[in-house]
Coordinates of C-alpha atoms and ligand atoms in Angstrom, one line a residue:
X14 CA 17.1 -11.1 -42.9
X15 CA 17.1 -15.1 -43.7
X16 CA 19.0 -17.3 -42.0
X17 CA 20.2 -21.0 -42.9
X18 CA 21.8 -23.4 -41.0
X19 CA 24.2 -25.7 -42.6
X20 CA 24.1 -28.9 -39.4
X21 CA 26.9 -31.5 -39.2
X22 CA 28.9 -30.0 -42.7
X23 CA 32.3 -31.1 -43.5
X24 CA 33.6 -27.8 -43.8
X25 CA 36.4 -27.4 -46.6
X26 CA 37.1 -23.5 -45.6
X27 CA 39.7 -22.7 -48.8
X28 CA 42.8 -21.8 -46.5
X29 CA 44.4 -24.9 -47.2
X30 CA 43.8 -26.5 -44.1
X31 CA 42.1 -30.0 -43.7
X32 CA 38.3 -30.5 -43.9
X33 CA 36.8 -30.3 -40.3
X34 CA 33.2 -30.7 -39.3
X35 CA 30.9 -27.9 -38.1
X36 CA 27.4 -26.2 -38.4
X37 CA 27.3 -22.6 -40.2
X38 CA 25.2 -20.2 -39.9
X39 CA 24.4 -17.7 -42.6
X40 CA 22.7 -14.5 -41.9
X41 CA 21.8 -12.7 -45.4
X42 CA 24.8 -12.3 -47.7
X43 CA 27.4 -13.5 -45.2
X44 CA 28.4 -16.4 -43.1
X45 CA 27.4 -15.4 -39.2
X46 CA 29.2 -17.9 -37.3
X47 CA 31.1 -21.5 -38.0
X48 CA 30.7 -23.7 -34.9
X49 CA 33.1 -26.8 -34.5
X50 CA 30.6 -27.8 -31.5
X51 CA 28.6 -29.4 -33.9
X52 CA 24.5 -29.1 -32.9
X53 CA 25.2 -26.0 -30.3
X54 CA 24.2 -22.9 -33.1
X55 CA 20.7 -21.6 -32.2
X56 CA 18.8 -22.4 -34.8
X57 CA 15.5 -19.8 -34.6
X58 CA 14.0 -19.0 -37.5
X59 CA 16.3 -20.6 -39.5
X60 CA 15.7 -23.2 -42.5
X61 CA 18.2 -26.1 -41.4
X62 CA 19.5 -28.0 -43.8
X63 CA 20.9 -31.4 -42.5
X64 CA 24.5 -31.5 -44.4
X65 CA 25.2 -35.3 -42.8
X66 CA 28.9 -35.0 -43.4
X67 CA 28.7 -34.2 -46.8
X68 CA 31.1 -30.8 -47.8
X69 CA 30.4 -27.5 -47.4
X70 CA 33.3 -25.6 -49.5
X71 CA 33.7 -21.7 -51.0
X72 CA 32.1 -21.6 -54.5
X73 CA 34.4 -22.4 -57.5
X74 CA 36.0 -19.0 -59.4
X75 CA 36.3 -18.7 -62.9
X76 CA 39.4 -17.2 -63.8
X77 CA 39.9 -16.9 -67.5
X78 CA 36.2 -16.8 -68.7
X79 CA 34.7 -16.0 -71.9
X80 CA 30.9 -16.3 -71.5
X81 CA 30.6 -15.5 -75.5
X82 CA 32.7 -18.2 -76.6
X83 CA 30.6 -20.1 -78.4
X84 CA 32.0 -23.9 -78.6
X85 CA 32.9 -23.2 -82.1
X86 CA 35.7 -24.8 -84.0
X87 CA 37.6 -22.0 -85.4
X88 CA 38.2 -18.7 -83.9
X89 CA 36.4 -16.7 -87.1
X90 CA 32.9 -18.2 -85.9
X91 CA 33.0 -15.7 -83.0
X92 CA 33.4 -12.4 -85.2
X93 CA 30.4 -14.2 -87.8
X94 CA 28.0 -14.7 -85.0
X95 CA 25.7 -11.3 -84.8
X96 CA 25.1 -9.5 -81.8
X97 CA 21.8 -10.5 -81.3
X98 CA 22.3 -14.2 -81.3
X99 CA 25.9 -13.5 -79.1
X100 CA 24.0 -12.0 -76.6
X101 CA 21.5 -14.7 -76.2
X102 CA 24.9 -17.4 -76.2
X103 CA 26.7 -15.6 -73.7
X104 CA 23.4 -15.0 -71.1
X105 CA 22.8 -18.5 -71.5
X106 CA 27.0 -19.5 -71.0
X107 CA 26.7 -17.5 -67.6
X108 CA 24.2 -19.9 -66.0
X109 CA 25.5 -22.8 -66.8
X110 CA 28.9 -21.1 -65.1
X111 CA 26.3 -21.2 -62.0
X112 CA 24.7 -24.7 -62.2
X113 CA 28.3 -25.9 -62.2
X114 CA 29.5 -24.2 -58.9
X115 CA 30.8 -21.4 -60.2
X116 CA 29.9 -18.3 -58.2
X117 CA 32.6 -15.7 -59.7
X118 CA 33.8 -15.4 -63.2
X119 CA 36.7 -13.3 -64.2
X120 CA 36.6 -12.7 -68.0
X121 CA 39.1 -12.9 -70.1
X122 CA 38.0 -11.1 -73.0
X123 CA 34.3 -10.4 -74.7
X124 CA 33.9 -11.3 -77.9
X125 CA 31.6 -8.3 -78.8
X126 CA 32.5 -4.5 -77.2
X127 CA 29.8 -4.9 -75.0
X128 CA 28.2 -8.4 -74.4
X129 CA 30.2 -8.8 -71.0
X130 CA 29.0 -5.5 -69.5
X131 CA 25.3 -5.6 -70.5
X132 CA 25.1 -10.1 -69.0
X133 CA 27.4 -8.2 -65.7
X134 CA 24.8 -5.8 -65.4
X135 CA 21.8 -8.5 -65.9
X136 CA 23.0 -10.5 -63.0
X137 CA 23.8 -7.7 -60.8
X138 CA 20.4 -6.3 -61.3
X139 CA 18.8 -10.1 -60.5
X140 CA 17.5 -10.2 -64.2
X141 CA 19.4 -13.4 -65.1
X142 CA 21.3 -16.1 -63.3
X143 CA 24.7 -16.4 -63.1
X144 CA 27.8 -15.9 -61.4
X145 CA 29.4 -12.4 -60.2
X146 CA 31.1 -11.2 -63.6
X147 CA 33.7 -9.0 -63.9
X148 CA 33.1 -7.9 -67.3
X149 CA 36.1 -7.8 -70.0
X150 CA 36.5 -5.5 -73.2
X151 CA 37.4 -7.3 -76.6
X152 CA 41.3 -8.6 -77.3
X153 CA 43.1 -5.8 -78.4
X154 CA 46.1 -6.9 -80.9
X155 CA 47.9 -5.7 -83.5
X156 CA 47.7 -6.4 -87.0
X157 CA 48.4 -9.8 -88.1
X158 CA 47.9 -10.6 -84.2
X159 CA 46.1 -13.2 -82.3
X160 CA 42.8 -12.5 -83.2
X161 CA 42.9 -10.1 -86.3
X162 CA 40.5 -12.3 -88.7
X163 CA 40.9 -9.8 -91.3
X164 CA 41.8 -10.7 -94.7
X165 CA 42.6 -8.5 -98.0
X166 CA 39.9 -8.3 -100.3
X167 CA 37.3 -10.1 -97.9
X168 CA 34.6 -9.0 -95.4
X169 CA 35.1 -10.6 -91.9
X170 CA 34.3 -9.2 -88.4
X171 CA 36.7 -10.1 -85.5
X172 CA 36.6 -11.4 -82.1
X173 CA 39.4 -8.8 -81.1
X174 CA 39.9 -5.0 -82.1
X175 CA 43.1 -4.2 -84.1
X176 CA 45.2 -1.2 -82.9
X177 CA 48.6 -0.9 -83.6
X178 CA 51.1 2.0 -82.2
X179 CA 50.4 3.6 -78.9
X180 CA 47.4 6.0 -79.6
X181 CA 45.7 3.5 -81.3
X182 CA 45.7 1.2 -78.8
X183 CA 45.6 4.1 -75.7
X184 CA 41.9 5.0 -77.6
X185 CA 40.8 1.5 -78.0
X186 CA 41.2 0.9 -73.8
X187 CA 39.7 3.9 -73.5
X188 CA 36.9 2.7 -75.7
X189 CA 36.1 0.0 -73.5
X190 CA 36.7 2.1 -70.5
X191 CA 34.1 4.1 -71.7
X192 CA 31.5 1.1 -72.2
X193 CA 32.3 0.4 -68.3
X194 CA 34.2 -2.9 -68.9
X195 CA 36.4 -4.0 -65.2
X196 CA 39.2 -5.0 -67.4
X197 CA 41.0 -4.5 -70.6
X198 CA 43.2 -7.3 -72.8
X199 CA 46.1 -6.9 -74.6
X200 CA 47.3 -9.9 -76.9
X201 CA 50.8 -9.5 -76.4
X202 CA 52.0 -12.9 -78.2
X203 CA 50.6 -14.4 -80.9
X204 CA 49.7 -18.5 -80.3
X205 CA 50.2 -21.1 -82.1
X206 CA 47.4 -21.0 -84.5
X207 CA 48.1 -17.4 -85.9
X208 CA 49.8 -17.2 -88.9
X209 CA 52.6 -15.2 -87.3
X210 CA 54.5 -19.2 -86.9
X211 CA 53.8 -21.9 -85.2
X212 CA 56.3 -21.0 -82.4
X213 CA 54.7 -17.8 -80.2
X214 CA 55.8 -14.9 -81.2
X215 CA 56.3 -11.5 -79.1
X216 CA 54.4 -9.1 -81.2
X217 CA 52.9 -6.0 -79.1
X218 CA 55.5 -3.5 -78.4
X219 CA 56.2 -1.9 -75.0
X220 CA 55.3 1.1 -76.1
X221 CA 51.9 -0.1 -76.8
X222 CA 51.3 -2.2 -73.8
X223 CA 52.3 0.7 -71.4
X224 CA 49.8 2.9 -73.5
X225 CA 46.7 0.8 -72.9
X226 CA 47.8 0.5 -69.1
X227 CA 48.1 3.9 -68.9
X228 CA 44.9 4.3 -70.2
X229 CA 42.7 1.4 -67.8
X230 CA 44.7 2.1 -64.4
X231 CA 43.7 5.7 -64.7
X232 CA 40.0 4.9 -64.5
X233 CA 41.2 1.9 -62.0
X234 CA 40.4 -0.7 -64.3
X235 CA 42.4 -3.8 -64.7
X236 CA 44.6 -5.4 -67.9
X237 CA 45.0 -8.5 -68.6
X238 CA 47.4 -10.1 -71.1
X239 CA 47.8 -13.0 -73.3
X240 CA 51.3 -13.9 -73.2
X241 CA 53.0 -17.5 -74.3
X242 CA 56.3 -16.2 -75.5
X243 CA 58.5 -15.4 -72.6
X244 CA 59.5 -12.2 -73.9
X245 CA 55.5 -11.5 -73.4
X246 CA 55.7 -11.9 -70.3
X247 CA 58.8 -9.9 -69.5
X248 CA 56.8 -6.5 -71.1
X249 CA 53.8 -7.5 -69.7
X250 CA 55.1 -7.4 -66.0
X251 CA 57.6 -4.4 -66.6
X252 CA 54.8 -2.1 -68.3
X253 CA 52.3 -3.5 -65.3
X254 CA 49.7 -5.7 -66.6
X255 CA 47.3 -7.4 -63.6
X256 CA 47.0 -10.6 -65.0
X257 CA 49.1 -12.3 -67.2
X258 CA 47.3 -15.3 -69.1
X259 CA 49.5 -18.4 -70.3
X260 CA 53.1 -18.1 -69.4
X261 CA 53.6 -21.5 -70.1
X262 CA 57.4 -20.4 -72.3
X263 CA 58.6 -18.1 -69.2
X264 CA 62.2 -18.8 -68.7
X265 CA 64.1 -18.2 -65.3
X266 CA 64.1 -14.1 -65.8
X267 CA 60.5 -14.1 -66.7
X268 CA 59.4 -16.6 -63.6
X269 CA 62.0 -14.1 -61.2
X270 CA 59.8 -11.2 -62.7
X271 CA 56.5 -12.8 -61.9
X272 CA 58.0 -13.6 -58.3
X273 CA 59.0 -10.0 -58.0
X274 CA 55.3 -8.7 -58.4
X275 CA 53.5 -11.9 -57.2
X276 CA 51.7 -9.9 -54.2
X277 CA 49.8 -7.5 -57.0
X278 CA 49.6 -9.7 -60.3
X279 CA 47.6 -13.3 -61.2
X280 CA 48.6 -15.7 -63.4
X281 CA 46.5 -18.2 -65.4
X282 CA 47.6 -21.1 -67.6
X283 CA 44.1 -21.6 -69.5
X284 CA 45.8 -24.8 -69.7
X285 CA 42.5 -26.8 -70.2
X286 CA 42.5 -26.0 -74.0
X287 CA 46.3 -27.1 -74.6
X288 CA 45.0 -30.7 -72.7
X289 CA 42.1 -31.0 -75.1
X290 CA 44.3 -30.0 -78.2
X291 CA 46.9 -32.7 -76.8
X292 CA 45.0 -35.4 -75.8
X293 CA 41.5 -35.3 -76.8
X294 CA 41.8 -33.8 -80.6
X295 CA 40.5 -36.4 -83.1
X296 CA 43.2 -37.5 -85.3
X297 CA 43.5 -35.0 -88.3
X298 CA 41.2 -32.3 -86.6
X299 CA 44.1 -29.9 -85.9
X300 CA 47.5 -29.3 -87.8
X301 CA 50.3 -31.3 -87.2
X302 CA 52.2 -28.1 -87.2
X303 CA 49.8 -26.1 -84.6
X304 CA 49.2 -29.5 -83.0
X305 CA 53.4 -29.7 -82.3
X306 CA 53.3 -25.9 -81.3
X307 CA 50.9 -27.0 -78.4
X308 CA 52.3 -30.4 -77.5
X309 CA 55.8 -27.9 -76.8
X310 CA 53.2 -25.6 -74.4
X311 CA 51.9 -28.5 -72.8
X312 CA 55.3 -29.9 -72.0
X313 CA 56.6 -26.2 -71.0
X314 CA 53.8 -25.6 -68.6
X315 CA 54.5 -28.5 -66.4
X316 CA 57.9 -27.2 -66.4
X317 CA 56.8 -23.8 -65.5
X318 CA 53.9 -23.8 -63.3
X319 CA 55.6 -25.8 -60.6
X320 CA 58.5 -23.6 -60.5
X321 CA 55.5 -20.6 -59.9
X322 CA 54.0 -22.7 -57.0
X323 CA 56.8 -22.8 -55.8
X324 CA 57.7 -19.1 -56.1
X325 CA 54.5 -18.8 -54.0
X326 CA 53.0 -17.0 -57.4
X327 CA 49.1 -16.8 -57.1
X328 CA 47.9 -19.0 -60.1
X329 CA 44.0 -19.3 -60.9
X330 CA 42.2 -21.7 -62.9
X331 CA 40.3 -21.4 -66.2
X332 CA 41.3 -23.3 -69.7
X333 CA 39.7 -21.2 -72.1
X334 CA 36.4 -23.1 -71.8
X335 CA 33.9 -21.8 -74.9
X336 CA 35.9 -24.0 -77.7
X337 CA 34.4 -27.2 -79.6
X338 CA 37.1 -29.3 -77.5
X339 CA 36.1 -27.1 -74.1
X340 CA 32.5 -26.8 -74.5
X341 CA 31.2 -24.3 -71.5
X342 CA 30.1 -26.0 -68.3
X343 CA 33.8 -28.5 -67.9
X344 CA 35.2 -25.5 -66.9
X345 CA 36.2 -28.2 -63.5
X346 CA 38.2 -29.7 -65.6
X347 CA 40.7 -27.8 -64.9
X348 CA 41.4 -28.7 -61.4
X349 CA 42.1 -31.9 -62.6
X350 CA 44.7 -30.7 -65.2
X351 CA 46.4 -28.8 -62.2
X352 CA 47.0 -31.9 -60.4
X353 CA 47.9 -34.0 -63.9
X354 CA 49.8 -31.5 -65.4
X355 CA 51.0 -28.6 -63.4
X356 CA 52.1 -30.6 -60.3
X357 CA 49.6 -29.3 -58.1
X358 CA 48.0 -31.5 -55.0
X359 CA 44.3 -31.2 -54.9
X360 CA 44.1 -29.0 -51.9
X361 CA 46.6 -26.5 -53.6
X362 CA 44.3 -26.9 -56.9
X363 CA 41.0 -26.6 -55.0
X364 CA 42.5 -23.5 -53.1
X365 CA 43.4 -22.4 -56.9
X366 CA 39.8 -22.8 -58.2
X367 CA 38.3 -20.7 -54.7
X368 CA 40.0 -18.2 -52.5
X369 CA 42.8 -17.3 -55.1
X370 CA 40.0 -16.9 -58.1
X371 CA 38.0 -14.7 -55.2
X372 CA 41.5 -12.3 -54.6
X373 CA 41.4 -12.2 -58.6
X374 CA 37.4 -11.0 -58.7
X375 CA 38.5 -8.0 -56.2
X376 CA 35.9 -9.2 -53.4
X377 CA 37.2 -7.5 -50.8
X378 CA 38.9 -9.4 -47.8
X379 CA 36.2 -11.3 -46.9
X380 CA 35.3 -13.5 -49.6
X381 CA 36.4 -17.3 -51.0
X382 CA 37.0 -18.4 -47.5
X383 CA 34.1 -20.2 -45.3
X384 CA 35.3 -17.9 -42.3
X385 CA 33.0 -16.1 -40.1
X386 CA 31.8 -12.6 -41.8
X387 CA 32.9 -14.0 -45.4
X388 CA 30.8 -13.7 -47.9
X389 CA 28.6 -16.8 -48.4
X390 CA 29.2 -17.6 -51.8
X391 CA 29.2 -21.4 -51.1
X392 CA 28.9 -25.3 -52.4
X393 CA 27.9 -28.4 -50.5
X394 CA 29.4 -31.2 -52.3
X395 CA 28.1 -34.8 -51.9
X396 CA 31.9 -36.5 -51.5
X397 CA 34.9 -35.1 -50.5
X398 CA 36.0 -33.2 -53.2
X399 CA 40.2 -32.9 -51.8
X400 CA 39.9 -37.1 -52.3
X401 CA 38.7 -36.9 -55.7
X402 CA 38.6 -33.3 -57.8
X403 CA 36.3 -34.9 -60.4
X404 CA 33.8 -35.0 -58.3
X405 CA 33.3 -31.2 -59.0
X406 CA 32.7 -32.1 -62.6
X407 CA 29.5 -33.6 -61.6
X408 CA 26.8 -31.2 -61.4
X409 CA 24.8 -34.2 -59.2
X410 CA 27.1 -33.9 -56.6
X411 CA 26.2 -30.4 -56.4
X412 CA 23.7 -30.7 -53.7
X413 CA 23.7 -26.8 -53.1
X414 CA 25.0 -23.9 -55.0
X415 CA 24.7 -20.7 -52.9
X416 CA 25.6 -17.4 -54.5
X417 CA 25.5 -14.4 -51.6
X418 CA 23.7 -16.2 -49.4
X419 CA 20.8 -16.9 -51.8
X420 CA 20.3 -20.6 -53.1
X421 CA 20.6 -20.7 -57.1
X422 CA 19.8 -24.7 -55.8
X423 CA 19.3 -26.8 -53.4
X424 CA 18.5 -30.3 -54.0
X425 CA 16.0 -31.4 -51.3
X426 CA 14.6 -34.6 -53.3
X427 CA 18.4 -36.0 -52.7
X428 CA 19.9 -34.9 -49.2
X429 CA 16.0 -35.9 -48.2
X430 CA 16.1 -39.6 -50.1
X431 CA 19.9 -39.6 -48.5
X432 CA 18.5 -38.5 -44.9
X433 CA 16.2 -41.1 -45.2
X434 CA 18.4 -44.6 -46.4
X435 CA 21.0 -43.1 -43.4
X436 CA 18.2 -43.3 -40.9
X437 CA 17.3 -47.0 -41.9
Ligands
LIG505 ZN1 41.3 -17.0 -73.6

């Protein structure tokens, strides 16, 4: 079994609790032993990395991934791109997830039936890198919904499948189902872009939801939901979706509904596209209309999500990276927005971004914590990350990305060069 020794890390362990230093061992997948007597671990047989303060923290979750979003500009460039190609995009969009930190990704949708399950399966079987997937079917929405590209009289694939009425949708989760997706997605609101309106729109009936829920908790699989409009969220949570994406227009009977079902659902915000839409878009690059329909979400959000922190509502990170304006790999980003938008301190948003996004991925109890017998899915940071949350944007300050206990990297040239201008 092989064994390394973290010496003298600054060990940020994802409870919430301040950074402390201490040596840790790991033994195969798992951490063996965190020792707060710093330079007491037997170190046999064990390659010793020399951490010199720098942090050792849980690796970064994913929590509303879509490794086959392709940093296009509009939505119909996902249901154009061919399978082939897709495939290549989205094996290529999971290690980059990894050489930024992140260990887990939770997906929020696939853009093709099965393009998640087949890049799940490649990592799981060691035959690509990248992080532990839990593979999503296609958006399922009604006609005229989020994601319906269709248009009379013209040819165009979607990103989502169209189902409307109960058995429709009951045999499209099934569909997926059958192509061994871990989770299902229902579009229950439209968004501002659709040409239902500019203001989100509830547009998936009850009747539907409940039918595709029926259909993935029979098979144990989970749903998840995009849901602006607050009436959204209301169906989602009384028909019993997992995870409910967005929320950002939940009014106080929505956020008491989330409270009431906090210990068995997630939220995520995905807020990081509504900052780039806000703040970053060129001038004239989006409609004024759509652009005032997401200046409204932003504002709501910061309204919302500190009123579910507060609620003690588990809320995980993830801005719907895989757009031209949140290209894959800044998917960090959006520990920053938490503290800039949604009220969060950086140790609740860092705690966000591991050991909430690890309870999300279903990784058992031990797992997004650095606690003895956790699962050694791990980053050591050069800086302290609680001080400054950027400095997770900056794959150099990634000094190792460890992914069950196996290195995807280690950067010897710098902890050495480091080692060596701290000796002088
Ligand atoms: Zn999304």
């Amino acid at each position: 079994m092989s064994r390394i020794l973290f010496r003298n890390a600054r060990v940020w362990d994802g409870s919430g609790a301040a950074a402390y230093p201490a040596d840790i061992l790991i033994e195969g997948e798992r951490i063996r032993a965190v020792a707060t007597q710093v330079g007491q671990l037997e170190a046999a047989g064990a390659e010793v990395i020399e951490a010199n303060g720098r942090t050792l923290m849980p690796g970064l979750v994913e929590g509303h991934a879509h490794i086959t979003f392709i940093n296009g500009a509009r939505p119909t460039d996902l249901g154009d791109t061919p399978p082939e190609e897709h495939t290549l995009i989205a094996a290529r969009n999971a290690r980059l997830l990894l050489d930024h930190g992140f260990t887990g990704a939770y997906s929020a949708a696939s853009a093709k039936l099965r393009i998640d399950v087949v890049i799940r399966n490649a990592i799981n079987a060691g035959e690509l890198p990248g992080p532990r997937l839990r593979a999503c079917g296609p958006e399922i929405t009604v006609t005229g919904g989020l994601g319906d590209e269709r248009r009379a009289h013209q040819f165009r694939d979607s990103f989502a499948m169209v189902a409307d009425g109960p058995t429709e949708v009951m045999k499209l989760a099934r569909l997926c189902v059958r192509e061994n997706v871990d989770s299902i997605k229902l579009n229950i609101s439209g968004d501002d872009h659709t040409r239902t309106g500019v203001l989100p729109r509830t547009v998936m009936t009850e009747e539907e939801i409940r039918a595709g829920v029926t259909a993935a908790h029979d098979y144990d699989r989970l749903v998840n939901a995009h849901c602006r409009a607050s009436e959204s969220v209301k169906r989602a949570v009384r028909c019993g979706v997992d995870v409910i994406y967005h929320c950002e227009h939940a009014d106080e009977e929505a956020l008491d509904m989330l409270e009431s079902v906090k210990d068995r659902v997630f939220v995520g915000p995905a807020i990081g596209l509504l900052h780039a839409a806000v703040h970053e878009a060129p001038e004239g690059t989006i409609h004024k209309g759509v652009q005032k329909g997401i200046a409204l979400g932003l504002e709501a959000a910061s309204r919302a999500y500190p009123e579910m922190k507060k609620r003690g509502i588990r809320v995980v990170i993830g801005g719907d990276y895989g757009f031209a304006r949140t290209p894959q790999g800044e998917n960090a980003r959006d520990i920053e927005h938490f503290v800039n938008h949604l009220g969060y301190s950086p140790n609740e948003a860092l705690v966000c971004a591991t050991r909430y996004g690890a309870e999300l991925m279903g990784m058992g109890e031990k797992a997004g914590q650095v606690r003895e017998g956790f699962l050694a899915d791990l980053l050591l940071v050069d800086g302290d990350p609680v001080a400054d949350v950027r400095l997770l944007q900056q794959t150099d300050r990634l000094l190792a990305i460890l992914k069950g206990g196996e290195f995807h990297k280690l950067d010897r040239a710098t902890l050495e060069r480091q080692r060596i201008r701290a000796a002088e």
